[in-house]
mmCIF file of C-alpha atoms in Angstrom:
data_model
loop_
_atom_site.group_PDB
_atom_site.id
_atom_site.type_symbol
_atom_site.label_atom_id
_atom_site.label_comp_id
_atom_site.label_asym_id
_atom_site.label_seq_id
_atom_site.Cartn_x
_atom_site.Cartn_y
_atom_site.Cartn_z
ATOM 1 C CA UNK A 1 76.161 86.716 114.214
ATOM 2 C CA UNK A 2 77.226 86.936 117.785
ATOM 3 C CA UNK A 3 77.763 90.357 119.292
ATOM 4 C CA UNK A 4 80.947 88.979 120.870
ATOM 5 C CA UNK A 5 82.633 89.276 117.488
ATOM 6 C CA UNK A 6 81.963 93.008 117.384
ATOM 7 C CA UNK A 7 84.000 95.744 119.069
ATOM 8 C CA UNK A 8 82.279 96.373 122.385
ATOM 9 C CA UNK A 9 82.222 100.144 121.984
ATOM 10 C CA UNK A 10 80.501 99.789 118.638
ATOM 11 C CA UNK A 11 77.909 97.315 119.914
ATOM 12 C CA UNK A 12 77.118 99.681 122.825
ATOM 13 C CA UNK A 13 76.821 102.696 120.508
ATOM 14 C CA UNK A 14 74.259 101.335 118.099
ATOM 15 C CA UNK A 15 71.408 98.864 118.380
ATOM 16 C CA UNK A 16 71.930 97.588 114.842
ATOM 17 C CA UNK A 17 75.511 96.461 114.216
ATOM 18 C CA UNK A 18 76.576 93.380 112.314
ATOM 19 C CA UNK A 19 79.629 91.876 110.686
ATOM 20 C CA UNK A 20 79.964 92.831 107.024
ATOM 21 C CA UNK A 21 79.170 90.450 104.196
ATOM 22 C CA UNK A 22 80.424 90.248 100.609
ATOM 23 C CA UNK A 23 77.672 92.639 99.444
ATOM 24 C CA UNK A 24 79.031 95.376 101.680
ATOM 25 C CA UNK A 25 82.257 95.917 99.686
ATOM 26 C CA UNK A 26 83.003 99.500 98.618
ATOM 27 C CA UNK A 27 84.613 99.577 95.152
ATOM 28 C CA UNK A 28 86.009 96.116 95.829
ATOM 29 C CA UNK A 29 87.212 96.836 99.383
ATOM 30 C CA UNK A 30 85.542 94.707 102.066
ATOM 31 C CA UNK A 31 84.645 96.344 105.393
ATOM 32 C CA UNK A 32 84.547 94.450 108.688
ATOM 33 C CA UNK A 33 81.385 95.837 110.288
ATOM 34 C CA UNK A 34 78.162 97.562 109.286
ATOM 35 C CA UNK A 35 76.367 99.884 111.698
ATOM 36 C CA UNK A 36 72.918 101.206 111.002
ATOM 37 C CA UNK A 37 72.220 104.086 113.396
ATOM 38 C CA UNK A 38 68.546 104.794 114.017
ATOM 39 C CA UNK A 39 68.904 108.542 114.556
ATOM 40 C CA UNK A 40 71.385 111.383 114.819
ATOM 41 C CA UNK A 41 72.248 110.529 118.440
ATOM 42 C CA UNK A 42 73.111 106.948 117.500
ATOM 43 C CA UNK A 43 75.082 108.131 114.471
ATOM 44 C CA UNK A 44 77.103 110.374 116.758
ATOM 45 C CA UNK A 45 77.684 107.505 119.189
ATOM 46 C CA UNK A 46 78.795 105.235 116.343
ATOM 47 C CA UNK A 47 81.299 107.839 115.127
ATOM 48 C CA UNK A 48 82.619 108.257 118.674
ATOM 49 C CA UNK A 49 83.041 104.503 118.967
ATOM 50 C CA UNK A 50 84.794 104.365 115.591
ATOM 51 C CA UNK A 51 87.151 107.115 116.777
ATOM 52 C CA UNK A 52 87.838 105.264 120.028
ATOM 53 C CA UNK A 53 88.571 102.018 118.164
ATOM 54 C CA UNK A 54 90.509 103.745 115.379
ATOM 55 C CA UNK A 55 88.137 102.384 112.742
ATOM 56 C CA UNK A 56 88.077 103.824 109.215
ATOM 57 C CA UNK A 57 84.426 104.562 108.397
ATOM 58 C CA UNK A 58 82.676 104.833 105.044
ATOM 59 C CA UNK A 59 79.171 106.351 105.006
ATOM 60 C CA UNK A 60 76.629 104.571 102.815
ATOM 61 C CA UNK A 61 73.147 105.743 101.864
ATOM 62 C CA UNK A 62 71.183 103.483 99.558
ATOM 63 C CA UNK A 63 74.480 102.478 97.947
ATOM 64 C CA UNK A 64 73.375 103.405 94.410
ATOM 65 C CA UNK A 65 76.590 105.364 93.762
ATOM 66 C CA UNK A 66 78.957 103.618 96.136
ATOM 67 C CA UNK A 67 80.997 102.560 93.100
ATOM 68 C CA UNK A 68 81.711 106.211 92.248
ATOM 69 C CA UNK A 69 84.983 107.687 93.411
ATOM 70 C CA UNK A 70 88.173 105.931 94.388
ATOM 71 C CA UNK A 71 88.306 102.703 96.375
ATOM 72 C CA UNK A 72 88.903 103.416 100.069
ATOM 73 C CA UNK A 73 92.441 102.778 101.262
ATOM 74 C CA UNK A 74 90.997 101.618 104.613
ATOM 75 C CA UNK A 75 87.483 100.461 105.263
ATOM 76 C CA UNK A 76 86.631 98.938 108.652
ATOM 77 C CA UNK A 77 83.100 100.153 109.181
ATOM 78 C CA UNK A 78 80.164 101.010 106.938
ATOM 79 C CA UNK A 79 77.780 103.528 108.467
ATOM 80 C CA UNK A 80 74.529 102.711 106.755
ATOM 81 C CA UNK A 81 71.884 105.439 106.539
ATOM 82 C CA UNK A 82 69.875 103.621 103.862
ATOM 83 C CA UNK A 83 66.171 103.946 104.251
ATOM 84 C CA UNK A 84 66.465 107.408 105.773
ATOM 85 C CA UNK A 85 64.687 108.910 102.835
ATOM 86 C CA UNK A 86 63.279 112.391 102.457
ATOM 87 C CA UNK A 87 60.973 113.452 105.225
ATOM 88 C CA UNK A 88 59.397 116.523 106.719
ATOM 89 C CA UNK A 89 58.407 119.292 104.398
ATOM 90 C CA UNK A 90 58.737 117.430 101.127
ATOM 91 C CA UNK A 91 61.106 117.158 98.213
ATOM 92 C CA UNK A 92 61.860 119.582 95.428
ATOM 93 C CA UNK A 93 60.952 118.559 91.896
ATOM 94 C CA UNK A 94 64.327 119.935 90.861
ATOM 95 C CA UNK A 95 67.686 118.263 90.818
ATOM 96 C CA UNK A 96 67.304 117.227 94.452
ATOM 97 C CA UNK A 97 64.987 114.295 93.895
ATOM 98 C CA UNK A 98 66.834 111.196 95.096
ATOM 99 C CA UNK A 99 66.592 108.744 92.202
ATOM 100 C CA UNK A 100 65.687 105.065 92.422
ATOM 101 C CA UNK A 101 65.544 104.863 96.169
ATOM 102 C CA UNK A 102 68.668 106.906 96.851
ATOM 103 C CA UNK A 103 69.068 108.951 100.008
ATOM 104 C CA UNK A 104 69.271 112.723 100.310
ATOM 105 C CA UNK A 105 72.679 112.536 101.987
ATOM 106 C CA UNK A 106 73.959 110.163 99.325
ATOM 107 C CA UNK A 107 72.861 112.412 96.470
ATOM 108 C CA UNK A 108 74.602 115.345 98.132
ATOM 109 C CA UNK A 109 77.787 113.449 99.009
ATOM 110 C CA UNK A 110 78.086 111.966 95.510
ATOM 111 C CA UNK A 111 77.648 115.371 93.874
ATOM 112 C CA UNK A 112 74.901 113.925 91.713
ATOM 113 C CA UNK A 113 72.312 115.852 89.709
ATOM 114 C CA UNK A 114 69.837 115.135 86.962
ATOM 115 C CA UNK A 115 68.489 116.883 83.874
ATOM 116 C CA UNK A 116 66.488 119.460 85.866
ATOM 117 C CA UNK A 117 69.724 121.002 87.098
ATOM 118 C CA UNK A 118 69.442 123.408 84.185
ATOM 119 C CA UNK A 119 66.428 125.201 85.621
ATOM 120 C CA UNK A 120 66.557 124.419 89.324
ATOM 121 C CA UNK A 121 70.257 123.939 89.934
ATOM 122 C CA UNK A 122 71.964 120.967 91.500
ATOM 123 C CA UNK A 123 71.272 119.654 95.020
ATOM 124 C CA UNK A 124 74.408 121.563 95.995
ATOM 125 C CA UNK A 125 72.859 124.789 94.681
ATOM 126 C CA UNK A 126 69.527 124.132 96.395
ATOM 127 C CA UNK A 127 70.956 123.150 99.773
ATOM 128 C CA UNK A 128 70.305 125.748 102.456
ATOM 129 C CA UNK A 129 71.210 123.841 105.582
ATOM 130 C CA UNK A 130 73.033 120.721 106.634
ATOM 131 C CA UNK A 131 73.748 118.732 109.773
ATOM 132 C CA UNK A 132 76.748 116.437 109.831
ATOM 133 C CA UNK A 133 78.466 114.144 112.290
ATOM 134 C CA UNK A 134 82.191 114.793 112.303
ATOM 135 C CA UNK A 135 84.853 112.108 112.487
ATOM 136 C CA UNK A 136 85.041 112.373 116.299
ATOM 137 C CA UNK A 137 81.252 112.141 116.720
ATOM 138 C CA UNK A 138 80.598 115.867 117.116
ATOM 139 C CA UNK A 139 77.286 116.915 115.584
ATOM 140 C CA UNK A 140 77.659 120.150 113.589
ATOM 141 C CA UNK A 141 74.989 122.220 111.831
ATOM 142 C CA UNK A 142 75.183 125.004 109.304
ATOM 143 C CA UNK A 143 72.515 127.060 107.576
ATOM 144 C CA UNK A 144 68.882 126.465 108.411
ATOM 145 C CA UNK A 145 65.508 125.601 107.006
ATOM 146 C CA UNK A 146 64.696 128.953 105.439
ATOM 147 C CA UNK A 147 66.380 130.561 102.463
ATOM 148 C CA UNK A 148 67.237 133.733 104.379
ATOM 149 C CA UNK A 149 69.185 131.973 107.119
ATOM 150 C CA UNK A 150 72.718 132.537 105.875
ATOM 151 C CA UNK A 151 74.882 132.933 108.972
ATOM 152 C CA UNK A 152 78.053 130.930 109.454
ATOM 153 C CA UNK A 153 80.100 128.636 107.257
ATOM 154 C CA UNK A 154 78.340 127.030 104.326
ATOM 155 C CA UNK A 155 79.079 123.409 105.205
ATOM 156 C CA UNK A 156 76.613 122.152 102.608
ATOM 157 C CA UNK A 157 78.792 123.361 99.745
ATOM 158 C CA UNK A 158 81.796 121.682 101.338
ATOM 159 C CA UNK A 159 80.067 118.342 101.837
ATOM 160 C CA UNK A 160 78.552 118.320 98.333
ATOM 161 C CA UNK A 161 80.640 115.866 96.322
ATOM 162 C CA UNK A 162 82.779 114.947 99.350
ATOM 163 C CA UNK A 163 82.180 111.169 98.958
ATOM 164 C CA UNK A 164 82.002 110.772 102.712
ATOM 165 C CA UNK A 165 85.559 111.981 103.254
ATOM 166 C CA UNK A 166 84.640 114.873 105.572
ATOM 167 C CA UNK A 167 81.947 113.318 107.741
ATOM 168 C CA UNK A 168 78.483 111.787 107.791
ATOM 169 C CA UNK A 169 75.552 113.835 106.453
ATOM 170 C CA UNK A 170 72.561 113.248 108.734
ATOM 171 C CA UNK A 171 70.206 116.055 107.772
ATOM 172 C CA UNK A 172 69.874 118.437 104.834
ATOM 173 C CA UNK A 173 67.348 121.135 103.986
ATOM 174 C CA UNK A 174 66.674 122.312 100.468
ATOM 175 C CA UNK A 175 65.017 125.238 98.829
ATOM 176 C CA UNK A 176 61.844 123.980 97.142
ATOM 177 C CA UNK A 177 60.214 124.789 93.839
ATOM 178 C CA UNK A 178 56.617 124.103 92.854
ATOM 179 C CA UNK A 179 55.902 121.350 90.370
ATOM 180 C CA UNK A 180 55.061 122.782 86.950
ATOM 181 C CA UNK A 181 51.383 122.642 85.988
ATOM 182 C CA UNK A 182 52.223 120.932 82.734
ATOM 183 C CA UNK A 183 55.267 119.554 80.993
ATOM 184 C CA UNK A 184 56.071 118.718 77.411
ATOM 185 C CA UNK A 185 59.052 117.155 75.733
ATOM 186 C CA UNK A 186 60.582 117.984 72.380
ATOM 187 C CA UNK A 187 63.181 115.819 70.681
ATOM 188 C CA UNK A 188 65.299 116.784 67.711
ATOM 189 C CA UNK A 189 67.647 114.620 65.676
ATOM 190 C CA UNK A 190 70.902 116.453 65.052
ATOM 191 C CA UNK A 191 73.308 115.601 62.258
ATOM 192 C CA UNK A 192 76.469 116.673 64.049
ATOM 193 C CA UNK A 193 77.969 118.495 67.005
ATOM 194 C CA UNK A 194 77.447 121.963 65.548
ATOM 195 C CA UNK A 195 73.760 121.256 64.887
ATOM 196 C CA UNK A 196 73.275 119.969 68.428
ATOM 197 C CA UNK A 197 75.020 123.025 69.817
ATOM 198 C CA UNK A 198 72.821 125.333 67.709
ATOM 199 C CA UNK A 199 69.664 123.588 68.942
ATOM 200 C CA UNK A 200 70.764 123.782 72.593
ATOM 201 C CA UNK A 201 71.696 127.442 72.199
ATOM 202 C CA UNK A 202 68.369 128.232 70.522
ATOM 203 C CA UNK A 203 66.477 126.546 73.353
ATOM 204 C CA UNK A 204 68.518 128.399 75.960
ATOM 205 C CA UNK A 205 67.922 131.732 74.222
ATOM 206 C CA UNK A 206 64.192 131.228 73.721
ATOM 207 C CA UNK A 207 61.621 132.753 76.086
ATOM 208 C CA UNK A 208 60.390 129.238 76.912
ATOM 209 C CA UNK A 209 63.026 128.741 79.658
ATOM 210 C CA UNK A 210 63.388 124.958 79.331
ATOM 211 C CA UNK A 211 63.721 122.965 82.541
ATOM 212 C CA UNK A 212 66.227 120.666 80.898
ATOM 213 C CA UNK A 213 68.134 120.439 77.635
ATOM 214 C CA UNK A 214 69.744 117.062 77.236
ATOM 215 C CA UNK A 215 71.946 115.341 74.725
ATOM 216 C CA UNK A 216 71.193 111.644 74.421
ATOM 217 C CA UNK A 217 73.377 109.737 72.005
ATOM 218 C CA UNK A 218 73.437 105.970 71.975
ATOM 219 C CA UNK A 219 76.387 103.918 70.863
ATOM 220 C CA UNK A 220 76.695 103.950 67.114
ATOM 221 C CA UNK A 221 77.655 100.321 66.770
ATOM 222 C CA UNK A 222 75.409 97.733 68.331
ATOM 223 C CA UNK A 223 77.369 96.239 71.198
ATOM 224 C CA UNK A 224 78.366 92.633 70.443
ATOM 225 C CA UNK A 225 75.758 90.346 71.925
ATOM 226 C CA UNK A 226 73.717 93.325 73.085
ATOM 227 C CA UNK A 227 70.012 93.489 72.364
ATOM 228 C CA UNK A 228 70.073 97.124 71.372
ATOM 229 C CA UNK A 229 71.711 100.440 71.933
ATOM 230 C CA UNK A 230 71.827 101.139 75.660
ATOM 231 C CA UNK A 231 70.799 104.499 76.970
ATOM 232 C CA UNK A 232 73.604 106.452 78.513
ATOM 233 C CA UNK A 233 73.317 105.978 82.263
ATOM 234 C CA UNK A 234 73.022 109.573 83.361
ATOM 235 C CA UNK A 235 72.855 109.598 87.133
ATOM 236 C CA UNK A 236 69.374 110.861 87.883
ATOM 237 C CA UNK A 237 66.817 110.489 85.186
ATOM 238 C CA UNK B 1 81.365 106.139 83.207
ATOM 239 C CA UNK B 2 83.112 109.432 82.693
ATOM 240 C CA UNK B 3 81.719 112.805 83.721
ATOM 241 C CA UNK B 4 82.692 115.648 81.436
ATOM 242 C CA UNK B 5 82.122 119.108 82.899
ATOM 243 C CA UNK B 6 82.682 122.010 80.560
ATOM 244 C CA UNK B 7 82.019 125.621 79.762
ATOM 245 C CA UNK B 8 78.647 125.242 78.028
ATOM 246 C CA UNK B 9 79.528 127.541 75.133
ATOM 247 C CA UNK B 10 82.255 125.071 74.116
ATOM 248 C CA UNK B 11 79.729 122.276 73.481
ATOM 249 C CA UNK B 12 80.666 121.821 69.826
ATOM 250 C CA UNK B 13 84.372 121.512 70.623
ATOM 251 C CA UNK B 14 83.681 119.143 73.502
ATOM 252 C CA UNK B 15 81.486 116.850 71.379
ATOM 253 C CA UNK B 16 84.130 116.786 68.666
ATOM 254 C CA UNK B 17 86.850 116.085 71.217
ATOM 255 C CA UNK B 18 84.844 113.114 72.526
ATOM 256 C CA UNK B 19 84.475 111.714 69.009
ATOM 257 C CA UNK B 20 88.127 112.220 68.151
ATOM 258 C CA UNK B 21 89.363 110.704 71.401
ATOM 259 C CA UNK B 22 86.937 107.788 71.125
ATOM 260 C CA UNK B 23 87.920 106.855 67.599
ATOM 261 C CA UNK B 24 91.628 107.131 68.455
ATOM 262 C CA UNK B 25 91.070 104.698 71.325
ATOM 263 C CA UNK B 26 88.772 102.447 69.288
ATOM 264 C CA UNK B 27 85.845 103.101 71.626
ATOM 265 C CA UNK B 28 82.220 103.940 70.981
ATOM 266 C CA UNK B 29 80.833 105.553 74.133
ATOM 267 C CA UNK B 30 77.188 106.423 74.640
ATOM 268 C CA UNK B 31 76.812 110.061 75.513
ATOM 269 C CA UNK B 32 74.175 111.896 77.491
ATOM 270 C CA UNK B 33 73.683 114.705 79.939
ATOM 271 C CA UNK B 34 72.716 118.295 80.545
ATOM 272 C CA UNK B 35 74.384 119.842 77.539
ATOM 273 C CA UNK B 36 73.103 123.352 78.259
ATOM 274 C CA UNK B 37 74.378 123.163 81.834
ATOM 275 C CA UNK B 38 77.792 121.949 80.721
ATOM 276 C CA UNK B 39 77.730 118.364 81.966
ATOM 277 C CA UNK B 40 77.888 115.208 79.865
ATOM 278 C CA UNK B 41 78.336 111.566 80.806
ATOM 279 C CA UNK B 42 80.218 109.214 78.513
ATOM 280 C CA UNK B 43 79.453 105.542 79.075
ATOM 281 C CA UNK B 44 82.145 103.253 77.713
ATOM 282 C CA UNK B 45 81.336 99.577 77.197
ATOM 283 C CA UNK B 46 82.361 97.842 80.410
ATOM 284 C CA UNK B 47 84.227 95.220 78.405
ATOM 285 C CA UNK B 48 86.646 97.831 77.037
ATOM 286 C CA UNK B 49 90.234 97.189 78.078
ATOM 287 C CA UNK B 50 92.105 99.371 80.561
ATOM 288 C CA UNK B 51 94.563 100.596 77.927
ATOM 289 C CA UNK B 52 91.781 101.746 75.576
ATOM 290 C CA UNK B 53 89.939 103.577 78.356
ATOM 291 C CA UNK B 54 93.183 105.121 79.547
ATOM 292 C CA UNK B 55 93.950 106.297 76.016
ATOM 293 C CA UNK B 56 90.433 107.739 75.670
ATOM 294 C CA UNK B 57 90.622 109.655 78.938
ATOM 295 C CA UNK B 58 94.110 110.962 78.235
ATOM 296 C CA UNK B 59 93.132 112.072 74.734
ATOM 297 C CA UNK B 60 90.066 113.832 76.159
ATOM 298 C CA UNK B 61 92.134 115.683 78.748
ATOM 299 C CA UNK B 62 94.735 116.629 76.120
ATOM 300 C CA UNK B 63 91.984 118.053 73.899
ATOM 301 C CA UNK B 64 90.463 119.901 76.854
ATOM 302 C CA UNK B 65 93.815 121.501 77.645
ATOM 303 C CA UNK B 66 93.628 123.030 74.164
ATOM 304 C CA UNK B 67 90.280 124.582 75.072
ATOM 305 C CA UNK B 68 92.192 127.136 77.103
ATOM 306 C CA UNK B 69 90.398 130.227 78.367
ATOM 307 C CA UNK B 70 90.741 132.983 75.822
ATOM 308 C CA UNK B 71 90.406 130.750 72.799
ATOM 309 C CA UNK B 72 87.280 131.433 70.858
ATOM 310 C CA UNK B 73 84.528 128.874 71.100
ATOM 311 C CA UNK B 74 83.575 128.656 67.464
ATOM 312 C CA UNK B 75 80.221 126.987 67.972
ATOM 313 C CA UNK B 76 77.094 128.565 66.595
ATOM 314 C CA UNK B 77 75.794 129.412 70.037
ATOM 315 C CA UNK B 78 79.107 130.758 71.173
ATOM 316 C CA UNK B 79 78.723 132.345 74.556
ATOM 317 C CA UNK B 80 74.989 131.814 74.688
ATOM 318 C CA UNK B 81 74.487 128.160 75.519
ATOM 319 C CA UNK B 82 74.930 128.966 79.179
ATOM 320 C CA UNK B 83 71.486 130.332 79.891
ATOM 321 C CA UNK B 84 72.161 132.429 82.933
ATOM 322 C CA UNK B 85 74.806 133.202 85.464
ATOM 323 C CA UNK B 86 72.528 133.242 88.481
ATOM 324 C CA UNK B 87 72.381 130.547 91.123
ATOM 325 C CA UNK B 88 69.681 128.676 89.235
ATOM 326 C CA UNK B 89 72.230 127.499 86.733
ATOM 327 C CA UNK B 90 75.118 127.464 89.127
ATOM 328 C CA UNK B 91 78.211 125.542 88.242
ATOM 329 C CA UNK B 92 77.863 121.804 88.232
ATOM 330 C CA UNK B 93 81.090 121.112 90.008
ATOM 331 C CA UNK B 94 84.252 122.769 91.145
ATOM 332 C CA UNK B 95 85.571 122.109 87.670
ATOM 333 C CA UNK B 96 82.662 123.847 85.985
ATOM 334 C CA UNK B 97 82.985 126.714 88.420
ATOM 335 C CA UNK B 98 86.542 127.214 87.388
ATOM 336 C CA UNK B 99 85.631 126.922 83.769
ATOM 337 C CA UNK B 100 82.986 129.605 83.929
ATOM 338 C CA UNK B 101 85.366 132.252 85.168
ATOM 339 C CA UNK B 102 86.063 135.004 82.690
ATOM 340 C CA UNK B 103 89.260 134.520 80.765
ATOM 341 C CA UNK B 104 92.114 136.583 82.092
ATOM 342 C CA UNK B 105 95.128 137.746 80.132
ATOM 343 C CA UNK B 106 97.424 135.302 81.903
ATOM 344 C CA UNK B 107 95.148 132.345 81.244
ATOM 345 C CA UNK B 108 97.312 130.389 78.862
ATOM 346 C CA UNK B 109 99.724 127.614 79.784
ATOM 347 C CA UNK B 110 98.857 125.929 83.052
ATOM 348 C CA UNK B 111 95.568 127.758 83.364
ATOM 349 C CA UNK B 112 92.460 125.833 84.402
ATOM 350 C CA UNK B 113 90.943 124.187 81.368
ATOM 351 C CA UNK B 114 87.445 124.928 80.164
ATOM 352 C CA UNK B 115 86.570 121.275 80.481
ATOM 353 C CA UNK B 116 87.424 118.332 82.695
ATOM 354 C CA UNK B 117 86.945 114.575 82.571
ATOM 355 C CA UNK B 118 86.480 112.523 85.747
ATOM 356 C CA UNK B 119 86.060 108.735 85.760
ATOM 357 C CA UNK B 120 83.111 108.134 88.099
ATOM 358 C CA UNK B 121 83.110 104.374 88.093
ATOM 359 C CA UNK B 122 84.956 101.656 86.244
ATOM 360 C CA UNK B 123 86.002 98.004 86.610
ATOM 361 C CA UNK B 124 88.955 97.395 88.940
ATOM 362 C CA UNK B 125 91.423 96.842 86.087
ATOM 363 C CA UNK B 126 90.490 100.192 84.558
ATOM 364 C CA UNK B 127 90.679 101.957 87.929
ATOM 365 C CA UNK B 128 94.193 100.666 88.349
ATOM 366 C CA UNK B 129 95.265 101.928 84.912
ATOM 367 C CA UNK B 130 93.572 105.327 84.757
ATOM 368 C CA UNK B 131 94.004 108.527 86.742
ATOM 369 C CA UNK B 132 90.348 108.811 87.829
ATOM 370 C CA UNK B 133 90.349 112.513 88.643
ATOM 371 C CA UNK B 134 92.805 114.148 86.270
ATOM 372 C CA UNK B 135 94.341 117.482 87.168
ATOM 373 C CA UNK B 136 92.696 118.930 90.283
ATOM 374 C CA UNK B 137 93.629 122.511 91.101
ATOM 375 C CA UNK B 138 93.246 123.605 94.739
ATOM 376 C CA UNK B 139 94.156 120.125 95.960
ATOM 377 C CA UNK B 140 96.269 121.716 98.690
ATOM 378 C CA UNK B 141 93.242 123.603 99.969
ATOM 379 C CA UNK B 142 91.130 120.446 99.868
ATOM 380 C CA UNK B 143 93.794 118.582 101.863
ATOM 381 C CA UNK B 144 93.777 121.368 104.452
ATOM 382 C CA UNK B 145 89.981 121.061 104.747
ATOM 383 C CA UNK B 146 90.294 117.292 105.106
ATOM 384 C CA UNK B 147 92.880 117.718 107.875
ATOM 385 C CA UNK B 148 90.529 120.065 109.729
ATOM 386 C CA UNK B 149 87.503 117.787 109.556
ATOM 387 C CA UNK B 150 89.209 114.434 109.782
ATOM 388 C CA UNK B 151 92.737 114.785 111.194
ATOM 389 C CA UNK B 152 93.130 111.013 111.593
ATOM 390 C CA UNK B 153 92.004 110.386 107.992
ATOM 391 C CA UNK B 154 89.467 107.780 109.073
ATOM 392 C CA UNK B 155 86.532 109.030 106.976
ATOM 393 C CA UNK B 156 86.360 107.174 103.662
ATOM 394 C CA UNK B 157 90.108 107.584 103.059
ATOM 395 C CA UNK B 158 91.057 107.490 99.378
ATOM 396 C CA UNK B 159 87.546 108.032 98.041
ATOM 397 C CA UNK B 160 88.232 111.569 96.835
ATOM 398 C CA UNK B 161 90.814 113.140 94.525
ATOM 399 C CA UNK B 162 94.461 113.162 95.561
ATOM 400 C CA UNK B 163 94.009 110.273 97.971
ATOM 401 C CA UNK B 164 91.745 112.350 100.219
#
C-alpha cells in the first residue's frame, strides 16, 4: 500500500506503518492504520505523530486478549508491539509468563493471570518497574529493575488492567522466582460446592503450600453438536 | 467469558450463586479458575442469547450484593481459604482488593460487595445488551487519572469501565 495514503507525520515517525485490514479490528471496531514501532524511540515518535494528527490509538501486543474489555469508541491507529516478547534477564515461572505467544505489556495491560497467581501473585503483584509512552509521546519510567528500588509513583499498578487507556507499555521488570525442582498434581472430584470449598481450604491450610488450587468444572450438558465438554478457557494455563 | 472475583472464604456461596443464576437463565457455563485466590472464570456457550446472558449476569450481581461484608461465610473453610495476606497472594483485581478489606460496622447497604462479575469478552449482541463491568466504585478517581494521563481521551477510548 502506498505511503501516500498514510498521514505524513505517521509515516515519518515509524518505518513500519500500513493501512489497517479487516483482521485489525478491535472488538468489531476497524482502525485506519497500524504502526509497528521497532523500539521505544519509534514508539514515542508514533505517539507524538498520533497526538499531532489527533488520532485515537489502541495499543496491541500479540492480540490474544484484544477482545477483552469494551469496544473502543474511536480507533484510528493500532500501535502494534507484537513480537516484542520477554527479553533480558528472563521470565518468572509465576503468573507473569505470557501465555501462547502473548506479550509482557499485553499481559499487564489486560490484567491477566494464571493458576500460579496463588503462590507467586499476579503480574501486577510481581511488577517492580515499568516504562510507558504517554499519549503525547513522553516516555515515563517508574520503579526499577531491583526489588528494593521503590522511589516515586508506582505506575505499574496503575497500568495493570488499564486496557491501553492510559498509555503504551514499552518495558516492564518483574520480580523473579526460581522454578521448583519438582511438581506434582493432585485432582479431586467434589460432589458439591461445600466439598470443593473444604478441599480448597484444606489445601490452603496444609504445610504443603500449593502453587495453585484450581476449580475446573466442565459444562454439565454436552453442548449441542459439540464433541465433548470444553475446558473452561481460563486466561493463562 | 465472565470473570468472578470474590473474597476467597465465600467460595461456597459464590459457587452456589453461579449455579442458581445459571439455572434461572437457562445457561450451563463451564467454570474454572484460581478458587483459593478468589478468581473464577465462567464460560457461557457463545450461542447463548443476549437476554439469557444478561439475566445470568444480573442474577449473579444480585446474589453478590447479598454477600455483603459482615455476613458470615458459612462455608467449611470459612475465613481460611485465603492462604495469606502478604503480597504473594495479593488481590487479583481492584474488586478483590475491596472485597478483602475487613468488614466495618457501616458496611451494609451500598457497601462494596464481596464479589464482582465482569464480562471479559462476548459476541457483539451480548455486549450491547449487558453492562460489561457492573458497579465500579472509585470510578471518579479513575476518570481523574485518565484525564491526567490522556487529557484528549485518545488512548483506547471506551475500552475500560465507565467509558474510560
